[in-house]
Coordinates of C-alpha atoms in Angstrom, one line a residue:
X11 CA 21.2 28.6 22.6
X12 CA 21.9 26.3 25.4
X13 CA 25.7 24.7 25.5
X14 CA 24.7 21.5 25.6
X15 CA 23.4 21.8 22.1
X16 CA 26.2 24.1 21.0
X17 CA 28.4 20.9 22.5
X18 CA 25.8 18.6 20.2
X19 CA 26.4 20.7 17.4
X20 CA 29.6 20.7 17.7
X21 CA 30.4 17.3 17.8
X22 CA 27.9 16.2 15.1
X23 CA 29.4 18.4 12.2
X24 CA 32.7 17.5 13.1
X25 CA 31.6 13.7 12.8
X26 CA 30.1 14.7 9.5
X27 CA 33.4 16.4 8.2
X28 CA 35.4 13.1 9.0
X29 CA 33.0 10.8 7.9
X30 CA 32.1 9.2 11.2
X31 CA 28.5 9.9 11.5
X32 CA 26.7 6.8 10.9
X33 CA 24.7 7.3 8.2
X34 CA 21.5 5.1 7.8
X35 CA 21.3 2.7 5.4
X36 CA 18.3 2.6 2.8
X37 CA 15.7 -0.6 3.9
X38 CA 16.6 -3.7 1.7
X39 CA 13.7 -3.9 0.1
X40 CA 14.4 -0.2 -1.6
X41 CA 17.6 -1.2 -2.5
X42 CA 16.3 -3.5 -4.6
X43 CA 13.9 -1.8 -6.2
X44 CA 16.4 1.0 -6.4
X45 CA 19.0 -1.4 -8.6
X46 CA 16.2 -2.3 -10.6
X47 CA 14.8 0.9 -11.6
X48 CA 18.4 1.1 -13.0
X49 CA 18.2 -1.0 -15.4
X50 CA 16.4 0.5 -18.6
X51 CA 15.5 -3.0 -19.4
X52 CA 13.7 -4.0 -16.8
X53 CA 10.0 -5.3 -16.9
X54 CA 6.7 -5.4 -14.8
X55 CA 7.2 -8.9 -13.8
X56 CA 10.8 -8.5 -12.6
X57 CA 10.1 -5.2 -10.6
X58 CA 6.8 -6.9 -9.1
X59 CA 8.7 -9.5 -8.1
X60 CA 11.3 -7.5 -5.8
X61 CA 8.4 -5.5 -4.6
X62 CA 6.2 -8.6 -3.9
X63 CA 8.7 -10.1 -1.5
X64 CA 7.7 -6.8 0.8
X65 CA 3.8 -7.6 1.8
X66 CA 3.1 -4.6 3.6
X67 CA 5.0 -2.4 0.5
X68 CA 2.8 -4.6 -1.9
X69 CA -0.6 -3.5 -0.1
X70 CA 0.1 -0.1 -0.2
X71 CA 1.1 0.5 -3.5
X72 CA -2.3 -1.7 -4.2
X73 CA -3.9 1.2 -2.1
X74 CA -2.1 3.9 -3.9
X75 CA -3.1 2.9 -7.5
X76 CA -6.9 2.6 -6.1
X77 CA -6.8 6.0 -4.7
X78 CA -9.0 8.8 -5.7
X79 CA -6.5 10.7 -6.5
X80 CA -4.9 8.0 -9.3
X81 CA -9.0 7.3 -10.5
X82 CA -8.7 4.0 -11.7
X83 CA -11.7 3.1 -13.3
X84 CA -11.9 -0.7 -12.2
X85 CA -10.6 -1.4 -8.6
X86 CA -7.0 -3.0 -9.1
X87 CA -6.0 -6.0 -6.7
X88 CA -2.8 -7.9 -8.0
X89 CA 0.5 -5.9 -8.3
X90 CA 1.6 -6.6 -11.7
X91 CA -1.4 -4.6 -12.7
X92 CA -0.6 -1.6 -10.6
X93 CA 2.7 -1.4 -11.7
X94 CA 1.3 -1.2 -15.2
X95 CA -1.0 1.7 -14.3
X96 CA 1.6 3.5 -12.4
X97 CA 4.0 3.1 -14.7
X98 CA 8.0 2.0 -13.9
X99 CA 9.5 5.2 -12.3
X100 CA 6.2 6.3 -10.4
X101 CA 6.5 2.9 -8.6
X102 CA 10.0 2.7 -8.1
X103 CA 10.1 6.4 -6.8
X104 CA 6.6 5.7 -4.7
X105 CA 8.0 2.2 -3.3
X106 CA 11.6 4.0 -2.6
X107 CA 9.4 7.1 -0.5
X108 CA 7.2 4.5 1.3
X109 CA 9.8 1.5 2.3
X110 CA 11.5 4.5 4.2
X111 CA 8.8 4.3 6.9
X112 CA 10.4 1.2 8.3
X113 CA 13.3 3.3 9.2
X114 CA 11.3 6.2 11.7
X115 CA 11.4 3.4 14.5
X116 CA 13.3 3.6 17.4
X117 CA 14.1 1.8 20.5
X118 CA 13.3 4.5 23.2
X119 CA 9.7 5.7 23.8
X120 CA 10.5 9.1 23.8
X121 CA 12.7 9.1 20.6
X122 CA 10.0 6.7 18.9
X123 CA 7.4 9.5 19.0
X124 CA 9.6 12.1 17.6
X125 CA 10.4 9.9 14.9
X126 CA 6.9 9.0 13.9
X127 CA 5.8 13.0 14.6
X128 CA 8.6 13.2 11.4
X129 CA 7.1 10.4 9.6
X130 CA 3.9 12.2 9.6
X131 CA 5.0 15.6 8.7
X132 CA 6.9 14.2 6.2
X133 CA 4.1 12.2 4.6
X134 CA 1.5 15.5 5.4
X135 CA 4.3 17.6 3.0
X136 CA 4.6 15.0 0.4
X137 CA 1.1 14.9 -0.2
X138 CA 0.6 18.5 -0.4
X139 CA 4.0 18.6 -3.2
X140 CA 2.5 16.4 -4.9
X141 CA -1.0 18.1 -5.6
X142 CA 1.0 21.0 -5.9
X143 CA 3.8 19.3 -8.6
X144 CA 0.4 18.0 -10.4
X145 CA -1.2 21.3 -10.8
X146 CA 1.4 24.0 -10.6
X147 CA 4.3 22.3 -12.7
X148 CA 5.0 20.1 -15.4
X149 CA 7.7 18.3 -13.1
X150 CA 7.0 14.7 -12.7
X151 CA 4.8 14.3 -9.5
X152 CA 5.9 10.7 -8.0
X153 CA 9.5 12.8 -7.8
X154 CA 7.8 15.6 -5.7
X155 CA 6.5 12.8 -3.7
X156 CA 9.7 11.4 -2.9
X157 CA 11.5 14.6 -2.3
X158 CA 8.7 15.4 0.1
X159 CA 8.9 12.2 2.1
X160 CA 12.9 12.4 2.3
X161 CA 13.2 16.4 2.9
X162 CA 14.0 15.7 6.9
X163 CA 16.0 12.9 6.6
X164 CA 18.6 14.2 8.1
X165 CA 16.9 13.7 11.3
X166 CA 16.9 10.3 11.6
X167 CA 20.9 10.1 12.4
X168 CA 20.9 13.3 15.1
X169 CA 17.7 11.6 16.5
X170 CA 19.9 7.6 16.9
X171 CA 22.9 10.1 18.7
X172 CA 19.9 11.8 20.9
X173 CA 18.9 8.0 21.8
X174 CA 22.8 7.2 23.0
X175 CA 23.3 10.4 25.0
X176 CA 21.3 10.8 27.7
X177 CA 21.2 14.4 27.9
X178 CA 20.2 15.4 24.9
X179 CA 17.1 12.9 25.2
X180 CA 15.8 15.0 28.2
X181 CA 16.2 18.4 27.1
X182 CA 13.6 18.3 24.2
X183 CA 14.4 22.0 23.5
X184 CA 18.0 21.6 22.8
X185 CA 17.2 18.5 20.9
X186 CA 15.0 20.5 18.4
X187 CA 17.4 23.3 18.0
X188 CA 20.2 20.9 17.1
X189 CA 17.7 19.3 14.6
X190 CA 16.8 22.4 13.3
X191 CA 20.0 23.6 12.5
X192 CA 21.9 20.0 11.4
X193 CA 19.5 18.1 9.9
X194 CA 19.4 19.8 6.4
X195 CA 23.3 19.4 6.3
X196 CA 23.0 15.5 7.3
X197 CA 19.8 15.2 4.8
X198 CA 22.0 16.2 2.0
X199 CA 25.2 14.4 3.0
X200 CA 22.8 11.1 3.4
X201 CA 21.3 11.5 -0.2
X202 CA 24.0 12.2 -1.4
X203 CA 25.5 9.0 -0.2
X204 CA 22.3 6.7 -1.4
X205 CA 22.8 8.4 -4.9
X206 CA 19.8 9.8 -5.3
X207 CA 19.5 12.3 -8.3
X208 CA 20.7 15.7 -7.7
X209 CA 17.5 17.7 -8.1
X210 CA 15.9 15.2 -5.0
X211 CA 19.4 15.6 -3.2
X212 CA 19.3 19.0 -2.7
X213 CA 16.1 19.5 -0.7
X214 CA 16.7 18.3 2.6
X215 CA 19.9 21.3 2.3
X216 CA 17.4 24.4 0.8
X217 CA 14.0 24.2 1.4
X218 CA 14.4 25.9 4.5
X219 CA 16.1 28.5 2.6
X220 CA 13.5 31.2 2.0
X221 CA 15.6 33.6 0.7
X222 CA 16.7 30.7 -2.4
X223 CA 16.5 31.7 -6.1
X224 CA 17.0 29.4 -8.5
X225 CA 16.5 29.5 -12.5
X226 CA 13.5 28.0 -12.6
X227 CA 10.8 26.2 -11.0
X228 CA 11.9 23.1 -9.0
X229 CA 11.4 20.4 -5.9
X230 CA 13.2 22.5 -3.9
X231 CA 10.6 25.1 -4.4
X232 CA 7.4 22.9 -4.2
X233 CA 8.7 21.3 -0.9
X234 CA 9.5 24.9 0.2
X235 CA 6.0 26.2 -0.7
X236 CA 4.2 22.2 0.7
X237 CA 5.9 23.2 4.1
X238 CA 5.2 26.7 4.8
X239 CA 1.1 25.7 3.4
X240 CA 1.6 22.3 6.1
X241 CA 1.4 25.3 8.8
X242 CA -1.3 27.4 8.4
X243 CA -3.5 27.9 11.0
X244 CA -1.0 27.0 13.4
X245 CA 1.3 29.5 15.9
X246 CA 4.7 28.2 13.9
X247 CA 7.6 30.7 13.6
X248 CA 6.9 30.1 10.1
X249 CA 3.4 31.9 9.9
X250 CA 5.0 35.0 11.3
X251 CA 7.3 35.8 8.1
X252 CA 6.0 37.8 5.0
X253 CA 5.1 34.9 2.1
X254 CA 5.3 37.8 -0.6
X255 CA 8.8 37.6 -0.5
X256 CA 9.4 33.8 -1.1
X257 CA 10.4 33.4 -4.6
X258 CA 8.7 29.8 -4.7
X259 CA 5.6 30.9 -4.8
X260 CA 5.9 33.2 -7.9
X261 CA 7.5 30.4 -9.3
X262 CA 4.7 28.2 -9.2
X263 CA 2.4 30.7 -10.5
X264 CA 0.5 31.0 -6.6
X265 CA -0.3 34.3 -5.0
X266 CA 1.2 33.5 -0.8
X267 CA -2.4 34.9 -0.1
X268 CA -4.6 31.9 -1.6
X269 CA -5.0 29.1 0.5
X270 CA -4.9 25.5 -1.2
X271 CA -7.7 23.9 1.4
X272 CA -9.9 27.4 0.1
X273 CA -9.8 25.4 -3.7
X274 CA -12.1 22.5 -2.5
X275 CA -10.5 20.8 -5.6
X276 CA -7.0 21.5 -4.6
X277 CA -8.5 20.5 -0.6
X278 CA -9.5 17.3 -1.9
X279 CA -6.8 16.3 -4.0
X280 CA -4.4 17.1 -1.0
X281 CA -6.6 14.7 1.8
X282 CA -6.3 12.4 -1.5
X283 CA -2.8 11.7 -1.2
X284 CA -2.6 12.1 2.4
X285 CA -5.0 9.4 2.8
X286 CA -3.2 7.6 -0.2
X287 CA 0.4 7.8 1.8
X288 CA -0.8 6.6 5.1

């Protein structure tokens, strides 16, 4: 490893230890519907309006609920309604996932396109945990979703340092190996912060964990399992290492060997939410 990102390294824990890494803050707009989902009380109307202030959010949860993947049997073009065929917490956690977007932007060309290459990844495994939450488990999907679309969080904050210091931002190798091994520590510590529930908090920290073992069956494991499937058929580190021996996949009842796009039910469902999260 170079020493410039052993110097990165360095210097980014120990701002996480005291507390003076600037974490990011979640968009507005999923605050609100954040404090709202808290209240067991709270109806269709009130949650469509904090959601209908958002236009672009609004549109695409319009898109989600038409999606063939949701199979509405009428199309659906006011908000209220969706919320109704969602349900509460599937909009709350969908709208929470998606308002994120706004925050993979950044000022510098170069550190603009890294973000959005995370954006994409992130939205490529959160559809793929979510067909596999739907057909594997009896976890709620809309929370595979979300732990799909937050798992690299964590990047977000090495990614602002990278745009202040100069060297990092030219030495793309060094960059990625400091994301690589930071970002699932900030992930967690940024979660953490927002309050997200535990079983969604943990993620960013353990799905790159491939020797985990955990109890039973959970998003940790479905992210895990969404990651490794994101790279088939592609010359990632990740394809070289024996599947057989990641727990995940017994755990959701999948032999490593069977490939979801092979299931043109499974394929479908998965270019579904892809095209349903974009």
């Amino acid at each position: 490893m170079s020493t410039l990102a052993d110097k990165v390294q360095h210097e980014l824990i120990q701002a996480i230890e005291n507390d003076q890494l600037v974490l990011p803050t979640l968009p507005e707009v999923a605050l609100r519907v954040r404090e709202a989902a808290e209240d067991p009380d709270v109806g269709i109307p009130t949650l469509a309006k904090v959601i209908g202030n958002d236009t672009a959010l609004t549109a695409r949860l319009i898109k989600v609920v038409n999606s063939p993947l949701l199979r509405t049997n009428r199309e659906i073009n006011d908000l209220q309604t969706a919320i109704s065929r969602l349900g509460i917490n599937y909009t709350c956690n969908l709208a929470t996932g998606l308002a994120m977007e706004q925050m993979f932007q950044a000022t510098t060309d170069v550190i603009d396109r890294k973000m959005r290459e995370v954006w994409n990844k992130s939205t490529e495994i959160a559809a793929i945990s979510h067909v596999l939450c739907r057909n594997f488990t009896r976890l709620p999907p809309d929370q595979a979703t979300l732990a799909g679309l937050v798992h690299q969080i964590g990047v977000l904050p090495i990614l602002t340092y990278a745009e202040e210091h100069g060297a990092l931002l030219s030495d793309s190798i060094s960059l990625n190996h400091v994301i690589d091994r930071i970002h699932p520590i900030v992930g967690e510590r940024i979660l953490r912060t927002w309050d997200f529930p535990e079983p969604i908090a943990a993620v960013p920290g353990h799905y790159s964990d491939f020797e985990r073992d955990s109890a039973r069956v959970d998003y940790v494991d479905i992210v895990q399992v969404a990651t490794l499937q994101s790279y088939l058929g592609t010359t990632h580190p990740y394809t070289q290492m024996d599947w057989s021996q990641v727990r995940a996949f017994d755990k959701l009842g999948l032999n490593p060997d069977t490939l979801l796009r092979d299931d043109e039910d499974l394929s479908a469902a998965m270019d579904a939410a892809m095209s349903m999260l974009q």
